[in-house]
Amino acid sequence: MISIRPIHLLVVVLLLVVFAAPEVRAQVNSDTDSPTKGQVDQLVKLLAHSQLNRRSQAHQALMSMGPAVLDLLPAESTQLPAEVISRLKTIRQDLYKQVAKQSTAATAISISGDFKLQEVLDQLAQQSGVEFKTDADTNRLIDVAFDQQPFWEVVDSVLDFVELDIAPFGAEHASQFILVDRNVNGISRSELARYESVFRIAPVRVTKSKTFANPAVDSTQLFVHVSWEPRIQPVLMQLALRDVKAVDSTGRDITPENKDTVRTINLEGEGRFTEISLPLLPASPEAKSIRSVSGHFDTMLPARSESFSFPVVSAPNNELPLVYSKAGVDVILQALKTVDGRLVCDLKVHYKNAGRAFESHRGWVYKNPCVLVNAKGDPIKPSSRETIGQGENSVTFRFVFDTAVDLTEDMGYSIKYFTPTLLVERRVPFVLSGIPLP
């Protein structure tokens, strides 16, 4: 795949400026990383121009601004001309492909030189958005040389050097790592771990058990720890046992027998890791370790979230429901009214491409925030949220705000709903090796 470097992107934009119509040239900023809302609004208007070449030039100018323009594009509502809706959909789809690739790749970390541990942690935090907190001595000096290396590999390398570990609990939020002293007999973090995109996969323990009622039957359970970068929260993770292969150090096949089992991992809450057990066949009595375990997780990741904003004013019945669309998501304002001095808002959220993420686990949908924004821009949280309807790929909520709003006039209030608009399916392969047996 050919990638466009920043200098080449600048050339593309300059060519657009030279050959585009005057009104298009006026809206293309030489600073292509920072498009403004005014420029984008003007270019969106030109998408409905009577001349095809003007529409095409505006389309290309918006595309040249890159994914940064997505936050400034209007929702595809029925209030827009059909040509504008069609072009906005195409622009979003093309830019989402770029976003999907960028957001589901591992964060690249670059740190090089002799630093105090605290300085290394500060640079890691700046480049990854993860907060590191510890009571350990952070004045010790370490020599690091990381050049665009994946986040988890860098974290494990640094923690192995200073003999620290990440506490599984106690963090104040999902993007905080609490660093604690490592068990003196503990295996280094990087020794058994494997890395794939935003994920870190590592065996944490092996248990062997025998049933007293039938001593001939024994079992082996391998527990695997799967963590991901805190900046992204999977909405679905599954492991099909038919795809798991395992061999002990003597060469005996200890692959799981129950091939039809598909493990769906519980991802409720805002955790940054999960643990799954693999039921393996008994290893050979002579085996000292599991030579290898391989397989893959099927995941669905929210690569991008966006907001949908509705004005808080009374609307004639023929204007409701009001539908705003972005990518594969429709957010529908079904009702807006005041009851006993409180604002009541019914919103339906329909996901066209949620796929398996909507089959059984919808917890991620119920975490999507919705706020009332006043004229000053201050967000007001709802006092209650009630689910009043469910469909195959949709949920309808009733939000109640303890705020008196006069719907007969525009007071500058708006309802803002946030949700993932781009869900990306990713297969995460793994091969774990050299796992000691008890």
GROMACS .gro file of N, CA and C in nm, residues 255-357:
model
  309
  255THR      N    1  -0.404  -3.037   2.259
  255THR     CA    2  -0.506  -2.944   2.207
  255THR      C    3  -0.641  -2.969   2.273
  256PRO      N    4  -0.719  -2.865   2.305
  256PRO     CA    5  -0.851  -2.884   2.365
  256PRO      C    6  -0.940  -2.975   2.282
  257GLU      N    7  -1.022  -3.056   2.350
  257GLU     CA    8  -1.110  -3.150   2.280
  257GLU      C    9  -1.242  -3.086   2.238
  258ASN      N   10  -1.298  -3.000   2.321
  258ASN     CA   11  -1.432  -2.945   2.294
  258ASN      C   12  -1.426  -2.840   2.184
  259LYS      N   13  -1.419  -2.887   2.063
  259LYS     CA   14  -1.396  -2.800   1.947
  259LYS      C   15  -1.510  -2.703   1.917
  260ASP      N   16  -1.629  -2.736   1.962
  260ASP     CA   17  -1.744  -2.651   1.927
  260ASP      C   18  -1.760  -2.532   2.021
  261THR      N   19  -1.678  -2.525   2.123
  261THR     CA   20  -1.693  -2.419   2.221
  261THR      C   21  -1.633  -2.287   2.171
  262VAL      N   22  -1.708  -2.180   2.183
  262VAL     CA   23  -1.659  -2.046   2.152
  262VAL      C   24  -1.669  -1.964   2.280
  263ARG      N   25  -1.557  -1.919   2.329
  263ARG     CA   26  -1.555  -1.839   2.451
  263ARG      C   27  -1.578  -1.692   2.416
  264THR      N   28  -1.684  -1.634   2.471
  264THR     CA   29  -1.707  -1.491   2.457
  264THR      C   30  -1.665  -1.425   2.587
  265ILE      N   31  -1.565  -1.340   2.578
  265ILE     CA   32  -1.505  -1.282   2.698
  265ILE      C   33  -1.589  -1.165   2.745
  266ASN      N   34  -1.613  -1.160   2.876
  266ASN     CA   35  -1.691  -1.051   2.934
  266ASN      C   36  -1.607  -0.924   2.937
  267LEU      N   37  -1.654  -0.822   2.869
  267LEU     CA   38  -1.581  -0.695   2.860
  267LEU      C   39  -1.660  -0.580   2.923
  268GLU      N   40  -1.750  -0.613   3.015
  268GLU     CA   41  -1.828  -0.509   3.080
  268GLU      C   42  -1.736  -0.419   3.163
  269GLY      N   43  -1.779  -0.296   3.186
  269GLY     CA   44  -1.699  -0.203   3.263
  269GLY      C   45  -1.593  -0.137   3.178
  270GLU      N   46  -1.493  -0.082   3.244
  270GLU     CA   47  -1.387  -0.009   3.174
  270GLU      C   48  -1.251  -0.070   3.206
  271GLY      N   49  -1.246  -0.201   3.221
  271GLY     CA   50  -1.119  -0.268   3.250
  271GLY      C   51  -1.024  -0.259   3.133
  272ARG      N   52  -0.896  -0.280   3.162
  272ARG     CA   53  -0.795  -0.277   3.056
  272ARG      C   54  -0.735  -0.414   3.031
  273PHE      N   55  -0.793  -0.518   3.092
  273PHE     CA   56  -0.743  -0.653   3.068
  273PHE      C   57  -0.853  -0.754   3.098
  274THR      N   58  -0.832  -0.877   3.053
  274THR     CA   59  -0.921  -0.987   3.085
  274THR      C   60  -0.837  -1.113   3.097
  275GLU      N   61  -0.895  -1.215   3.154
  275GLU     CA   62  -0.825  -1.342   3.171
  275GLU      C   63  -0.914  -1.454   3.122
  276ILE      N   64  -0.857  -1.546   3.048
  276ILE     CA   65  -0.934  -1.656   2.992
  276ILE      C   66  -0.860  -1.786   3.018
  277SER      N   67  -0.934  -1.893   3.046
  277SER     CA   68  -0.874  -2.024   3.071
  277SER      C   69  -0.891  -2.113   2.949
  278LEU      N   70  -0.787  -2.189   2.919
  278LEU     CA   71  -0.789  -2.284   2.808
  278LEU      C   72  -0.781  -2.425   2.865
  279PRO      N   73  -0.885  -2.508   2.841
  279PRO     CA   74  -0.883  -2.646   2.892
  279PRO      C   75  -0.801  -2.736   2.800
  280LEU      N   76  -0.684  -2.775   2.843
  280LEU     CA   77  -0.595  -2.856   2.761
  280LEU      C   78  -0.603  -3.003   2.804
  281LEU      N   79  -0.568  -3.091   2.712
  281LEU     CA   80  -0.557  -3.232   2.746
  281LEU      C   81  -0.436  -3.253   2.837
  282PRO      N   82  -0.433  -3.361   2.915
  282PRO     CA   83  -0.321  -3.384   3.006
  282PRO      C   84  -0.188  -3.393   2.932
  283ALA      N   85  -0.087  -3.328   2.988
  283ALA     CA   86   0.047  -3.335   2.930
  283ALA      C   87   0.113  -3.467   2.968
  284SER      N   88   0.217  -3.503   2.897
  284SER     CA   89   0.294  -3.624   2.928
  284SER      C   90   0.358  -3.609   3.066
  285PRO      N   91   0.365  -3.718   3.146
  285PRO     CA   92   0.431  -3.711   3.277
  285PRO      C   93   0.576  -3.664   3.267
  286GLU      N   94   0.639  -3.685   3.153
  286GLU     CA   95   0.778  -3.643   3.135
  286GLU      C   96   0.791  -3.498   3.090
  287ALA      N   97   0.680  -3.434   3.055
  287ALA     CA   98   0.686  -3.297   3.002
  287ALA      C   99   0.719  -3.197   3.113
  288LYS      N  100   0.809  -3.108   3.082
  288LYS     CA  101   0.848  -3.003   3.176
  288LYS      C  102   0.779  -2.870   3.144
  289SER      N  103   0.729  -2.859   3.022
  289SER     CA  104   0.668  -2.732   2.982
  289SER      C  105   0.570  -2.755   2.867
  290ILE      N  106   0.492  -2.652   2.838
  290ILE     CA  107   0.411  -2.650   2.717
  290ILE      C  108   0.496  -2.587   2.608
  291ARG      N  109   0.526  -2.666   2.507
  291ARG     CA  110   0.615  -2.615   2.401
  291ARG      C  111   0.551  -2.497   2.329
  292SER      N  112   0.423  -2.511   2.294
  292SER     CA  113   0.357  -2.399   2.225
  292SER      C  114   0.206  -2.411   2.236
  293VAL      N  115   0.143  -2.296   2.241
  293VAL     CA  116  -0.003  -2.283   2.232
  293VAL      C  117  -0.030  -2.172   2.131
  294SER      N  118  -0.110  -2.203   2.032
  294SER     CA  119  -0.140  -2.102   1.929
  294SER      C  120  -0.290  -2.093   1.908
  295GLY      N  121  -0.331  -1.981   1.856
  295GLY     CA  122  -0.472  -1.958   1.827
  295GLY      C  123  -0.494  -1.815   1.788
  296HIS      N  124  -0.616  -1.769   1.795
  296HIS     CA  125  -0.644  -1.628   1.768
  296HIS      C  126  -0.773  -1.586   1.836
  297PHE      N  127  -0.778  -1.458   1.872
  297PHE     CA  128  -0.899  -1.395   1.922
  297PHE      C  129  -0.963  -1.318   1.808
  298ASP      N  130  -1.096  -1.321   1.801
  298ASP     CA  131  -1.170  -1.234   1.710
  298ASP      C  132  -1.222  -1.118   1.793
  299THR      N  133  -1.185  -0.997   1.754
  299THR     CA  134  -1.222  -0.880   1.833
  299THR      C  135  -1.294  -0.778   1.747
  300MET      N  136  -1.365  -0.690   1.815
  300MET     CA  137  -1.424  -0.573   1.750
  300MET      C  138  -1.385  -0.452   1.832
  301LEU      N  139  -1.323  -0.355   1.765
  301LEU     CA  140  -1.267  -0.239   1.833
  301LEU      C  141  -1.336  -0.111   1.785
  302PRO      N  142  -1.368  -0.021   1.878
  302PRO     CA  143  -1.423   0.109   1.837
  302PRO      C  144  -1.309   0.201   1.793
  303ALA      N  145  -1.295   0.216   1.664
  303ALA     CA  146  -1.182   0.292   1.612
  303ALA      C  147  -1.206   0.442   1.616
  304ARG      N  148  -1.332   0.483   1.629
  304ARG     CA  149  -1.361   0.626   1.633
  304ARG      C  150  -1.496   0.650   1.699
  305SER      N  151  -1.502   0.751   1.785
  305SER     CA  152  -1.627   0.793   1.845
  305SER      C  153  -1.659   0.936   1.801
  306GLU      N  154  -1.787   0.966   1.789
  306GLU     CA  155  -1.828   1.100   1.746
  306GLU      C  156  -1.950   1.144   1.826
  307SER      N  157  -1.982   1.271   1.815
  307SER     CA  158  -2.097   1.326   1.886
  307SER      C  159  -2.206   1.365   1.787
  308PHE      N  160  -2.328   1.358   1.833
  308PHE     CA  161  -2.446   1.398   1.757
  308PHE      C  162  -2.517   1.505   1.838
  309SER      N  163  -2.539   1.621   1.779
  309SER     CA  164  -2.593   1.735   1.853
  309SER      C  165  -2.730   1.776   1.796
  310PHE      N  166  -2.829   1.786   1.885
  310PHE     CA  167  -2.964   1.825   1.847
  310PHE      C  168  -3.002   1.954   1.920
  311PRO      N  169  -3.057   2.052   1.851
  311PRO     CA  170  -3.099   2.176   1.918
  311PRO      C  171  -3.219   2.150   2.009
  312VAL      N  172  -3.219   2.217   2.123
  312VAL     CA  173  -3.329   2.201   2.218
  312VAL      C  174  -3.429   2.313   2.195
  313VAL      N  175  -3.518   2.292   2.101
  313VAL     CA  176  -3.628   2.385   2.072
  313VAL      C  177  -3.748   2.300   2.034
  314SER      N  178  -3.866   2.356   2.050
  314SER     CA  179  -3.986   2.282   2.012
  314SER      C  180  -3.988   2.264   1.861
  315ALA      N  181  -4.034   2.148   1.816
  315ALA     CA  182  -4.037   2.119   1.672
  315ALA      C  183  -4.177   2.070   1.635
  316PRO      N  184  -4.228   2.114   1.520
  316PRO     CA  185  -4.357   2.062   1.475
  316PRO      C  186  -4.351   1.910   1.460
  317ASN      N  187  -4.465   1.846   1.476
  317ASN     CA  188  -4.469   1.700   1.471
  317ASN      C  189  -4.414   1.645   1.340
  318ASN      N  190  -4.430   1.723   1.231
  318ASN     CA  191  -4.383   1.671   1.103
  318ASN      C  192  -4.231   1.677   1.089
  319GLU      N  193  -4.161   1.739   1.188
  319GLU     CA  194  -4.015   1.742   1.183
  319GLU      C  195  -3.952   1.634   1.270
  320LEU      N  196  -4.034   1.561   1.343
  320LEU     CA  197  -3.985   1.451   1.425
  320LEU      C  198  -4.040   1.319   1.370
  321PRO      N  199  -3.963   1.214   1.372
  321PRO     CA  200  -3.827   1.207   1.427
  321PRO      C  201  -3.725   1.279   1.339
  322LEU      N  202  -3.621   1.332   1.405
  322LEU     CA  203  -3.512   1.400   1.337
  322LEU      C  204  -3.392   1.304   1.335
  323VAL      N  205  -3.347   1.269   1.215
  323VAL     CA  206  -3.244   1.165   1.200
  323VAL      C  207  -3.111   1.230   1.161
  324TYR      N  208  -3.007   1.202   1.239
  324TYR     CA  209  -2.871   1.241   1.204
  324TYR      C  210  -2.790   1.114   1.186
  325SER      N  211  -2.711   1.110   1.079
  325SER     CA  212  -2.634   0.989   1.048
  325SER      C  213  -2.487   1.023   1.031
  326LYS      N  214  -2.404   0.935   1.083
  326LYS     CA  215  -2.259   0.940   1.060
  326LYS      C  216  -2.210   0.798   1.046
  327ALA      N  217  -2.138   0.772   0.935
  327ALA     CA  218  -2.088   0.638   0.908
  327ALA      C  219  -2.205   0.539   0.916
  328GLY      N  220  -2.194   0.436   1.000
  328GLY     CA  221  -2.298   0.335   1.008
  328GLY      C  222  -2.391   0.353   1.125
  329VAL      N  223  -2.404   0.476   1.176
  329VAL     CA  224  -2.486   0.501   1.294
  329VAL      C  225  -2.591   0.607   1.265
  330ASP      N  226  -2.717   0.577   1.302
  330ASP     CA  227  -2.824   0.675   1.298
  330ASP      C  228  -2.862   0.707   1.442
  331VAL      N  229  -2.861   0.835   1.477
  331VAL     CA  230  -2.912   0.879   1.607
  331VAL      C  231  -3.039   0.958   1.578
  332ILE      N  232  -3.149   0.915   1.638
  332ILE     CA  233  -3.281   0.966   1.601
  332ILE      C  234  -3.346   1.032   1.721
  333LEU      N  235  -3.373   1.161   1.710
  333LEU     CA  236  -3.447   1.233   1.814
  333LEU      C  237  -3.595   1.207   1.791
  334GLN      N  238  -3.655   1.127   1.882
  334GLN     CA  239  -3.795   1.088   1.863
  334GLN      C  240  -3.892   1.180   1.938
  335ALA      N  241  -3.849   1.232   2.051
  335ALA     CA  242  -3.938   1.318   2.129
  335ALA      C  243  -3.856   1.411   2.216
  336LEU      N  244  -3.907   1.532   2.235
  336LEU     CA  245  -3.843   1.632   2.320
  336LEU      C  246  -3.954   1.712   2.387
  337LYS      N  247  -3.958   1.706   2.519
  337LYS     CA  248  -4.067   1.772   2.590
  337LYS      C  249  -4.024   1.807   2.732
  338THR      N  250  -4.103   1.891   2.796
  338THR     CA  251  -4.080   1.922   2.937
  338THR      C  252  -4.193   1.861   3.020
  339VAL      N  253  -4.154   1.800   3.131
  339VAL     CA  254  -4.249   1.737   3.222
  339VAL      C  255  -4.213   1.778   3.364
  340ASP      N  256  -4.304   1.848   3.431
  340ASP     CA  257  -4.282   1.891   3.569
  340ASP      C  258  -4.149   1.966   3.585
  341GLY      N  259  -4.121   2.055   3.490
  341GLY     CA  260  -4.002   2.137   3.498
  341GLY      C  261  -3.872   2.065   3.463
  342ARG      N  262  -3.885   1.946   3.409
  342ARG     CA  263  -3.767   1.870   3.367
  342ARG      C  264  -3.772   1.844   3.217
  343LEU      N  265  -3.655   1.837   3.155
  343LEU     CA  266  -3.645   1.811   3.011
  343LEU      C  267  -3.637   1.661   2.988
  344VAL      N  268  -3.724   1.610   2.903
  344VAL     CA  269  -3.728   1.467   2.870
  344VAL      C  270  -3.696   1.450   2.721
  345CYS      N  271  -3.599   1.364   2.693
  345CYS     CA  272  -3.552   1.344   2.555
  345CYS      C  273  -3.549   1.195   2.524
  346ASP      N  274  -3.617   1.155   2.415
  346ASP     CA  275  -3.614   1.016   2.369
  346ASP      C  276  -3.523   1.007   2.247
  347LEU      N  277  -3.418   0.926   2.259
  347LEU     CA  278  -3.322   0.907   2.150
  347LEU      C  279  -3.313   0.759   2.113
  348LYS      N  280  -3.322   0.732   1.985
  348LYS     CA  281  -3.302   0.597   1.934
  348LYS      C  282  -3.168   0.592   1.863
  349VAL      N  283  -3.089   0.490   1.893
  349VAL     CA  284  -2.957   0.474   1.832
  349VAL      C  285  -2.957   0.344   1.753
  350HIS      N  286  -2.933   0.355   1.624
  350HIS     CA  287  -2.935   0.238   1.535
  350HIS      C  288  -2.798   0.218   1.473
  351TYR      N  289  -2.742   0.098   1.491
  351TYR     CA  290  -2.610   0.064   1.437
  351TYR      C  291  -2.627  -0.028   1.318
  352LYS      N  292  -2.591   0.022   1.201
  352LYS     CA  293  -2.612  -0.056   1.079
  352LYS      C  294  -2.510  -0.169   1.066
  353ASN      N  295  -2.389  -0.148   1.120
  353ASN     CA  296  -2.281  -0.244   1.098
  353ASN      C  297  -2.220  -0.294   1.230
  354ALA      N  298  -2.301  -0.306   1.335
  354ALA     CA  299  -2.247  -0.350   1.464
  354ALA      C  300  -2.213  -0.498   1.462
  355GLY      N  301  -2.281  -0.576   1.377
  355GLY     CA  302  -2.249  -0.718   1.363
  355GLY      C  303  -2.259  -0.792   1.496
  356ARG      N  304  -2.156  -0.875   1.522
  356ARG     CA  305  -2.158  -0.960   1.642
  356ARG      C  306  -2.151  -0.880   1.771
  357ALA      N  307  -2.105  -0.756   1.764
  357ALA     CA  308  -2.094  -0.675   1.885
  357ALA      C  309  -2.231  -0.645   1.945
   0.00000   0.00000   0.00000
